[in-house]
Short mmCIF file of C-alpha atoms in Angstrom, two decimals:
data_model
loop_
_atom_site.label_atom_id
_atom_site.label_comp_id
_atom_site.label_asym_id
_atom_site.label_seq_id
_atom_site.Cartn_x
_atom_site.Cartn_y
_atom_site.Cartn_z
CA UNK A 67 21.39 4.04 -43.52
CA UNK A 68 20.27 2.75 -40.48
CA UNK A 69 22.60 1.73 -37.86
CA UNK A 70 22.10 -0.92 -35.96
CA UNK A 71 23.09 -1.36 -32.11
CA UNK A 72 24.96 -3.79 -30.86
CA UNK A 73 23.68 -7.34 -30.16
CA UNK A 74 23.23 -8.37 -26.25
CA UNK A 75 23.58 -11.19 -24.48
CA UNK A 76 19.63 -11.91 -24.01
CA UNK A 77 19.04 -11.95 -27.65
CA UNK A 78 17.68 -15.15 -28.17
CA UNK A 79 19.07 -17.42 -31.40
CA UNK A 80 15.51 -16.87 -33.31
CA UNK A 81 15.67 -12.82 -32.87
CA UNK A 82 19.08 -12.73 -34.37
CA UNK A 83 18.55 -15.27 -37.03
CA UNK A 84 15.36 -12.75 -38.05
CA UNK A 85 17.74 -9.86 -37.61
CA UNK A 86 20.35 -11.76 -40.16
CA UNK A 87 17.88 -12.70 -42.55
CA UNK A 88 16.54 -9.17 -42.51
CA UNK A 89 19.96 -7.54 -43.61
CA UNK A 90 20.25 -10.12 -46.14
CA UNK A 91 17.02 -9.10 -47.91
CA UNK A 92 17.63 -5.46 -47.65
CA UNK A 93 21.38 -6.93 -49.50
CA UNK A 94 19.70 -8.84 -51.92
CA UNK A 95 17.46 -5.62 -52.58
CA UNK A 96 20.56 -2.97 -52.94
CA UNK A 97 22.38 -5.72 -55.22
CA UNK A 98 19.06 -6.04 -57.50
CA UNK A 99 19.42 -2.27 -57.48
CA UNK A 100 22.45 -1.67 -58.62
CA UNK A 101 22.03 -4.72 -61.18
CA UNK A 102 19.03 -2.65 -62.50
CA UNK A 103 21.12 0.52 -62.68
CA UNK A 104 23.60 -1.25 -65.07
CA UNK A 105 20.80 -2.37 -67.44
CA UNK A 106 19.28 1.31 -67.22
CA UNK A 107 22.62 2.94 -68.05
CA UNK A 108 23.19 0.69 -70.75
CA UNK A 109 20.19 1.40 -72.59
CA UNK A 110 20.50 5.31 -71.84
CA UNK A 111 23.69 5.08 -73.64
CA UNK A 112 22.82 2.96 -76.40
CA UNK A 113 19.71 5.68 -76.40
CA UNK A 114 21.65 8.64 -76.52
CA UNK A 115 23.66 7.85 -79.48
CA UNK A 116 20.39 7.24 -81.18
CA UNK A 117 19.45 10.58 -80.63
CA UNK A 118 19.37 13.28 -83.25
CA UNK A 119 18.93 14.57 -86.52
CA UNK A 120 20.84 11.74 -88.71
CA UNK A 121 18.24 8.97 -87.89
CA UNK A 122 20.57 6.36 -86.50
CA UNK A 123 18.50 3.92 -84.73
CA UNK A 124 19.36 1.04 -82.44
CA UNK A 125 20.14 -1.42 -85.26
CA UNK A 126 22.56 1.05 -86.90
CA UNK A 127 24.22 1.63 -83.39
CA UNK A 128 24.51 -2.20 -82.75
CA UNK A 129 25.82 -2.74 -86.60
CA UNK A 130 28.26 -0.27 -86.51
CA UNK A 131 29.93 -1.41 -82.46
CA UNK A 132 29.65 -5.09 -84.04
CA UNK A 133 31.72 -3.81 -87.07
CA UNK A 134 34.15 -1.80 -85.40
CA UNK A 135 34.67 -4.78 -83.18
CA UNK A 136 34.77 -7.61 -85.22
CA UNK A 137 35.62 -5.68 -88.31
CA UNK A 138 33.73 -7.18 -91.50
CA UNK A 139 32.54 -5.18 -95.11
CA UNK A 140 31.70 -1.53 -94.68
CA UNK A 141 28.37 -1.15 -97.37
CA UNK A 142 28.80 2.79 -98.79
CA UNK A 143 25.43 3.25 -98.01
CA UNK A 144 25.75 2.51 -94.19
CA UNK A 145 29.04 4.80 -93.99
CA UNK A 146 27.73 8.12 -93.46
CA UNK A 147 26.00 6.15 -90.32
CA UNK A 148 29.19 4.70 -89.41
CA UNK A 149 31.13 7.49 -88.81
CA UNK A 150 28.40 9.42 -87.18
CA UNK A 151 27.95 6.73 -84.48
CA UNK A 152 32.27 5.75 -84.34
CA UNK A 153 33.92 9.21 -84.80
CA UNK A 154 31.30 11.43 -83.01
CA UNK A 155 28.12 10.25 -81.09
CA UNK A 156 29.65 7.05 -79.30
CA UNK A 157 32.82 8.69 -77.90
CA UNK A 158 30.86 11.62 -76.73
CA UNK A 159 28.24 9.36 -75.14
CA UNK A 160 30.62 7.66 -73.60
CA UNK A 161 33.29 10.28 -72.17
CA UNK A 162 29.72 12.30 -70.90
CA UNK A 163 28.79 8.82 -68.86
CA UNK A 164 32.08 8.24 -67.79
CA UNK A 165 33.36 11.66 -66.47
CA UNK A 166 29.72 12.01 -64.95
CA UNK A 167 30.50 8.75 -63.33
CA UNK A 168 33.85 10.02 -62.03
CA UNK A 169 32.61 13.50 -60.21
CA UNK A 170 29.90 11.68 -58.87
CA UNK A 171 32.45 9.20 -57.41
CA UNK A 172 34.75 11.57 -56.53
CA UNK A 173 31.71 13.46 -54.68
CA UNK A 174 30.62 10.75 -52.58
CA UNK A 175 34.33 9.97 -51.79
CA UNK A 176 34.75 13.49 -50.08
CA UNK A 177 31.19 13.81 -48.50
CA UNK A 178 31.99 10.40 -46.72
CA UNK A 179 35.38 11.25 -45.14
CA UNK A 180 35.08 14.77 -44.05
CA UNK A 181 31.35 14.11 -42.98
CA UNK A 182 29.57 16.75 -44.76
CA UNK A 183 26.93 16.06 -47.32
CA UNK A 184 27.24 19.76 -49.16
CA UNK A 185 31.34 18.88 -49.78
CA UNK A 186 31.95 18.25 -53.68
CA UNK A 187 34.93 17.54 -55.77
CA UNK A 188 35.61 20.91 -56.12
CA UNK A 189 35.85 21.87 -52.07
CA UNK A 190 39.25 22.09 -51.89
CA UNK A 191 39.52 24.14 -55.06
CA UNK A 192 40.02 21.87 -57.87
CA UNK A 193 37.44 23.00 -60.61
CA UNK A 194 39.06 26.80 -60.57
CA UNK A 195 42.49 25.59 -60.19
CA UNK A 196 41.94 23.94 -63.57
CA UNK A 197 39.79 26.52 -65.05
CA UNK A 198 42.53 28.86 -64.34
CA UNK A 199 45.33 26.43 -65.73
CA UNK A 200 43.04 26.23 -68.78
CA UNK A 201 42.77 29.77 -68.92
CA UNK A 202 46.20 30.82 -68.18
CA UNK A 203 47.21 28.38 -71.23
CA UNK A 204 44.88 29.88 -73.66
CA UNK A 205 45.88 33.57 -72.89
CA UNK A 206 49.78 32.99 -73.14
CA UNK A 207 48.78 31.35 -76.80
CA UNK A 208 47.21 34.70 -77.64
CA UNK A 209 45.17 34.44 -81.03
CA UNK A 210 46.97 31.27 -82.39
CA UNK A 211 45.38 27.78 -81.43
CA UNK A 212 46.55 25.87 -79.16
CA UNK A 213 46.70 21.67 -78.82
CA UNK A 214 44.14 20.38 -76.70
CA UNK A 215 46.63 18.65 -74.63
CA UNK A 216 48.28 21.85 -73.60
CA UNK A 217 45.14 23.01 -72.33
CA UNK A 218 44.43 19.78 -70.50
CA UNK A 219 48.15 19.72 -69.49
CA UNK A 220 47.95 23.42 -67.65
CA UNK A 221 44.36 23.03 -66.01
CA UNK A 222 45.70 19.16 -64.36
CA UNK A 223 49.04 20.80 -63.67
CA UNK A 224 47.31 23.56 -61.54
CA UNK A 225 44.67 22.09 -60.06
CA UNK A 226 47.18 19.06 -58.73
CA UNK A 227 49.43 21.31 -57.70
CA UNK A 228 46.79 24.07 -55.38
CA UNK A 229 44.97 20.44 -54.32
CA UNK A 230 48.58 19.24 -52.90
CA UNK A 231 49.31 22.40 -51.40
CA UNK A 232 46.02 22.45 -49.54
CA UNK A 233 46.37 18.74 -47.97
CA UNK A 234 49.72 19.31 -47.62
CA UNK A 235 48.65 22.54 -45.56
CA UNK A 236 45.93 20.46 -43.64
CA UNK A 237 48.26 17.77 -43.19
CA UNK A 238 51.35 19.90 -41.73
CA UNK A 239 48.84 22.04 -39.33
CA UNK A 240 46.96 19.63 -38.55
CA UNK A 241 43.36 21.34 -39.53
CA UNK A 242 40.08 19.92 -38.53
CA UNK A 243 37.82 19.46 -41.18
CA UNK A 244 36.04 22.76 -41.05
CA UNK A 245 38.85 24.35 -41.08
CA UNK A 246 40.08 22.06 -44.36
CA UNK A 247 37.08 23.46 -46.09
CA UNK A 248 37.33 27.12 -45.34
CA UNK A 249 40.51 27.16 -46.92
CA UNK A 250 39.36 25.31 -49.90
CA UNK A 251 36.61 27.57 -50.25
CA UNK A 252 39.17 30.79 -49.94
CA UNK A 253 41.42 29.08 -52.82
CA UNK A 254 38.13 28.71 -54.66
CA UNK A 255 37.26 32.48 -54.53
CA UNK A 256 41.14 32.80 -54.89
CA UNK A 257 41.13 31.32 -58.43
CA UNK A 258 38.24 32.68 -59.49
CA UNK A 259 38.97 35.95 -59.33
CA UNK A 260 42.66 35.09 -61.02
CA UNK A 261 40.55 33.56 -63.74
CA UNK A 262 38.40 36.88 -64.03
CA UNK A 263 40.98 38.78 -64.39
CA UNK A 264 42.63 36.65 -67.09
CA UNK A 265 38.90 36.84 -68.90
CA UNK A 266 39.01 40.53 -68.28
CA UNK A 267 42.57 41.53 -69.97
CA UNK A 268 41.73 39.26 -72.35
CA UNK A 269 41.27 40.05 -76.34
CA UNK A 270 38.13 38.79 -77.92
CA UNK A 271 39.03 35.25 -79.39
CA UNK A 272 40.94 34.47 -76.29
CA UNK A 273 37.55 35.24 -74.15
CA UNK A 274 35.72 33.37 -76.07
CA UNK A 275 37.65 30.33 -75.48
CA UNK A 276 38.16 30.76 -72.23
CA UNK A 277 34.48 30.66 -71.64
CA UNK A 278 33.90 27.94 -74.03
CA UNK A 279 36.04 25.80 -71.62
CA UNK A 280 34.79 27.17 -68.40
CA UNK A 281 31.16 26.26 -69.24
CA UNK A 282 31.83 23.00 -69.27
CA UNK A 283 31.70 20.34 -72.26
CA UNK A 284 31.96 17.24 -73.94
CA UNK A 285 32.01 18.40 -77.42
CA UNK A 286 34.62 16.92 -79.92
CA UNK A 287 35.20 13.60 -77.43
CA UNK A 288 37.58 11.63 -79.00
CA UNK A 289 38.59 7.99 -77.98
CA UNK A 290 41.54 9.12 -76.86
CA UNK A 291 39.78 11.03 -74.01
CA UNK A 292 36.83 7.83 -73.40
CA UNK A 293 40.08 5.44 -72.35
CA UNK A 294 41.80 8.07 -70.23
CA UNK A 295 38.89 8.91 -68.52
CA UNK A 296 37.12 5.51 -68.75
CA UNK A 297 39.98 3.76 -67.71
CA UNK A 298 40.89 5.89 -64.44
CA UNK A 299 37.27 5.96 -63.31
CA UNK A 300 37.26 1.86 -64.01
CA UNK A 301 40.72 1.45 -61.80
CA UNK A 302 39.19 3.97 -59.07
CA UNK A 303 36.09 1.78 -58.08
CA UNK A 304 37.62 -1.57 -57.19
CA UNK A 305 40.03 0.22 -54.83
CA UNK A 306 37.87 2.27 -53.14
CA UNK A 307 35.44 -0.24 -52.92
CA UNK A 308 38.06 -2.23 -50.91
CA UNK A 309 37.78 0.85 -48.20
CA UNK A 310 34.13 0.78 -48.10
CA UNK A 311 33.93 -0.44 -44.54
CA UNK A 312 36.44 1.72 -43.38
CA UNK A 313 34.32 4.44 -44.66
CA UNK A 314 31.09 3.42 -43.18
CA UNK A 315 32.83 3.67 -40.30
CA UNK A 316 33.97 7.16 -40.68
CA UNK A 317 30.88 8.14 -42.12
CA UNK A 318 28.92 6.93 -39.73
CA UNK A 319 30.55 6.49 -35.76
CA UNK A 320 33.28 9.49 -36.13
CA UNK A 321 37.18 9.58 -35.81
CA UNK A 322 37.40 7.90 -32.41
CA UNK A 323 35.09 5.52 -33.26
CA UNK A 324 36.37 4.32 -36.56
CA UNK A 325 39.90 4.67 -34.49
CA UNK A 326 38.68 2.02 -32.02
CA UNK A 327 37.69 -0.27 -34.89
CA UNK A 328 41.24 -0.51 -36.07
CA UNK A 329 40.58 2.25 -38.83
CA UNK A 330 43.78 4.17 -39.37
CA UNK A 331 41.21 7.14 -40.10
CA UNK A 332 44.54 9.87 -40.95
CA UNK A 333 45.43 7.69 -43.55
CA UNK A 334 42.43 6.60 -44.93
CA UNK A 335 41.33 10.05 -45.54
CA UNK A 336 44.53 11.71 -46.48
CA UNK A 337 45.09 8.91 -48.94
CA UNK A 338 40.92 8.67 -49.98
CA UNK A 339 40.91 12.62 -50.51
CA UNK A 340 43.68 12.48 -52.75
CA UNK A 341 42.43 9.46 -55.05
CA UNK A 342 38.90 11.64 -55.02
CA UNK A 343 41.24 14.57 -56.14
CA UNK A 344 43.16 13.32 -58.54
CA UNK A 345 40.31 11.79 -60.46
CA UNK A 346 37.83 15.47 -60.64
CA UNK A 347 41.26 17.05 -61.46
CA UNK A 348 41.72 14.46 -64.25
CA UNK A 349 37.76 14.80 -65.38
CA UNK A 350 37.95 18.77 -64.97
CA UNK A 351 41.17 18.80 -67.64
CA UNK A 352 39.42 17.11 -70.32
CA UNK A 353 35.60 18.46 -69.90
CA UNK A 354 35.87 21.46 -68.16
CA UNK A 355 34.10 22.81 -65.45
CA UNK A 356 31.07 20.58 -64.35
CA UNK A 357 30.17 21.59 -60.73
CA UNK A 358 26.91 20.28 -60.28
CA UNK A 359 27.29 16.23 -60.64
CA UNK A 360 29.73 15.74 -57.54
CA UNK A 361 27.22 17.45 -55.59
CA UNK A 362 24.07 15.88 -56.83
CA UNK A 363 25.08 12.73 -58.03
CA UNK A 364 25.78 11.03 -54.63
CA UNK A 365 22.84 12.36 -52.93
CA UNK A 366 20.67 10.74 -55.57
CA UNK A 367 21.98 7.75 -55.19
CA UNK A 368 21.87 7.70 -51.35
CA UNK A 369 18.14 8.50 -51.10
CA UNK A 370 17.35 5.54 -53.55
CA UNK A 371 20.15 3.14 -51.94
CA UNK A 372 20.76 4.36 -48.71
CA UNK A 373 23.94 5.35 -47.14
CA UNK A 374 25.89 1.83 -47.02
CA UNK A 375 28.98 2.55 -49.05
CA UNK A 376 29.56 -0.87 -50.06
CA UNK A 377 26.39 -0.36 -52.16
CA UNK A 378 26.47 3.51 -51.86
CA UNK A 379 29.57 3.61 -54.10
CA UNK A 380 28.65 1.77 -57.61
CA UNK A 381 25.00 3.20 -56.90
CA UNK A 382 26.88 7.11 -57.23
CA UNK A 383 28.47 6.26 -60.29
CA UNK A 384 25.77 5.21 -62.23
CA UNK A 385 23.42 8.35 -60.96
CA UNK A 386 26.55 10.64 -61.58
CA UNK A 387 27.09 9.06 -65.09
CA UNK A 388 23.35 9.11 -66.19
CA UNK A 389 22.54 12.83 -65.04
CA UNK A 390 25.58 13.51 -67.05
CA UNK A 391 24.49 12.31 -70.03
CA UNK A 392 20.97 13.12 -69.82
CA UNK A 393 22.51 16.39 -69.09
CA UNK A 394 24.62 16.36 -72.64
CA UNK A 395 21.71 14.83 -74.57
CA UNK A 396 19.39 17.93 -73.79
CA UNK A 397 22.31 20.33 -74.57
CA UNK A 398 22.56 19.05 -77.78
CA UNK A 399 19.07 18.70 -79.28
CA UNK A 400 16.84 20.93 -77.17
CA UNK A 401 18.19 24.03 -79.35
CA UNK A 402 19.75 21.98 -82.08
CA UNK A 403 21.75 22.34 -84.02
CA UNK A 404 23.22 24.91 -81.52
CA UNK A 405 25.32 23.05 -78.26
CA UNK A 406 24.29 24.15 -74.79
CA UNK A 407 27.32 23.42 -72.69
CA UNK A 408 26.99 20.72 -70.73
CA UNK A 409 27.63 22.33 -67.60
CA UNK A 410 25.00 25.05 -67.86
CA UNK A 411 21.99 22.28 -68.37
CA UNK A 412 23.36 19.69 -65.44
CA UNK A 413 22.55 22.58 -63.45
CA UNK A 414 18.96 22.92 -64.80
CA UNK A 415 18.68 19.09 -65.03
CA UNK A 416 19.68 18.10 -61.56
CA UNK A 417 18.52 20.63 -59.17
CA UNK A 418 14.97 19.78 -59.86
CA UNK A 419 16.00 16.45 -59.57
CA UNK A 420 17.60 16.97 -56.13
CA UNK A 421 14.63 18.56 -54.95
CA UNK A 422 12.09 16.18 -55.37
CA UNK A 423 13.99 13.36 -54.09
CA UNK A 424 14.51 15.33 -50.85
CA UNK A 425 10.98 15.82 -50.49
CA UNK A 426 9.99 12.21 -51.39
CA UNK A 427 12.91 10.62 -49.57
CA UNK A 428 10.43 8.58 -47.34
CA UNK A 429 10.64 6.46 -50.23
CA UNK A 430 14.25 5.65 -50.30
CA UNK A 431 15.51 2.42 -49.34
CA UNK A 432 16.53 2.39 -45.59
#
């Protein structure tokens, strides 16, 4: 994003109505954008349930929402179709869009207030906290199977937990940012290796779930999971949308800046980081570990958008949700009827991605 300087004294009344009505087309153009990445994401996700080997096609997807909404006769020849697009395709369309949407929001969230556009969700440690909750649940269960809520329940309780203890750390020293992500990258490595050794000790069922979960996945979504994860994702962007400003102003003049603006910058980032947090920690409990979309996702949307956060923000979760389930969709039909984990093909899916919008970013909108 461009930043303006300030207006003088001899700018005449004609230069800065041009200048006005210049930042108003550029608005109109972000809005249209972001209007046209609803639309897209819409039909990717009406797409995606389409897609696969039971031949459900945009009629039977739109017959069978209408039905489960409105309610109405069931024909026993449209059941089979019913239940494939209710009980299994829809809800893991929908959880892949919305936790995709909520990393990549989380992402853009923590690459705005500590000013570093390589920062993810997972700097301060939150994506092996959990894995290591997750794992640490699994091994004490031994052989016998456990609840999926337990599992969710150990990976949010840990990763909470080593994420409060970190900004409670950089809080009570009173760390500069690089310092804040040294330390998150040394309780990264930290976990990891606790989680290694867990895999290592482990018997042979027990590894085999605990890499299951670490790869990453949206397999056996229920609805459950889609308003947990939908609904915390749809609370999160009104109220950091309300900060936007404050952000830019972070983002884009500094600490002392932003502090001369009437930005209560400690504040806003303590209380930003841990809403960013809280909502990868959430994602990371029911999907497992998906590193790459945090990362990815915002930087997509700020070549195509630009850098304005007001904008910046909605524009992050739609990228973040569609490379998600783009992501999910290849896993699940490119070697069907095996499942590639979800967090294995992001990785395939987005770094080539990445790389040609860096190279073409002349394009982007300023």
């Amino acid at each position: 994003m461009a930043i303006t300087t300030p207006k003088t004294g001899t700018d005449t009344p004609g230069e800065q109505n041009a200048v006005a009505s210049s930042e108003r087309k550029r608005a109109n153009v972000k809005r249209l954008a972001i209007i046209g990445g609803v639309v897209v994401s819409t039909l990717a996700v009406v797409a995606a349930v389409t897609i696969g080997t039971a031949g459900v096609t945009f009629g039977d997807v739109w017959k069978a929402v209408t039905l489960s909404i409105f309610g109405g006769t069931l024909e026993n020849e449209f059941a089979q179709k019913f239940s494939i697009v209710t009980e299994l395709r829809l809800p893991r369309v929908l959880l892949a869009f919305a936790a995709g949407a909520g990393l990549s929001l989380s992402g853009v969230l923590m690459q705005g207030l500590l000013r570093n556009p390589l920062v993810s969700p997972f700097t301060l440690g939150v994506s092996p906290a959990a894995a290591f909750g997750a794992a640490l649940a699994i091994t004490i269960a031994g052989g016998t199977t456990l609840p999926s809520w337990a599992i969710i329940a150990s990976a949010l309780v840990v990763s909470l937990a080593v994420s409060a203890l970190v900004l409670g750390l950089a809080s009570a020293k009173g760390m500069a940012i690089a310092t804040l992500l040294l330390l998150g990258i040394a309780i990264t490595q930290l976990f990891e290796a606790l989680t290694a050794a867990l895999q290592f000790t482990a018997n042979e069922n027990t590894l085999q779930a605990i890499v299951r979960w670490t790869f990453g996945s949206v397999n056996d979504a229920t609805w459950g999971d889609v308003q947990t994860v939908g609904i915390l994702v749809l609370a999160t962007i009104p109220f950091v949308l309300w900060f936007a400003k404050d952000l830019n102003a972070v983002a884009f003049a500094g600490d002392d800046a932003a502090k001369s603006l009437g930005v209560n910058v400690q504040a806003l980032r303590v209380g930003l980081i841990v809403v960013a947090v809280v909502l990868a920690a959430v994602i990371v409990s029911f999907c497992g570990v998906i590193g790459f979309v945090g990362l990815v996702g915002p930087h997509i949307a700020r070549l195509i958008i630009g850098a304005d956060h007001r904008y910046l923000i909605p524009f992050s979760v739609l990228t973040g949700g569609l490379l998600l389930l783009v992501a999910d969709t290849v896993g699940r039909t490119i070697l069907a009827p095996a499942v590639i984990p979800v967090g294995i093909v992001v990785a395939f899916i987005g770094a080539p991605i990445f790389i040609q919008l860096i190279l073409t970013r002349k394009t982007a909108l300023k």
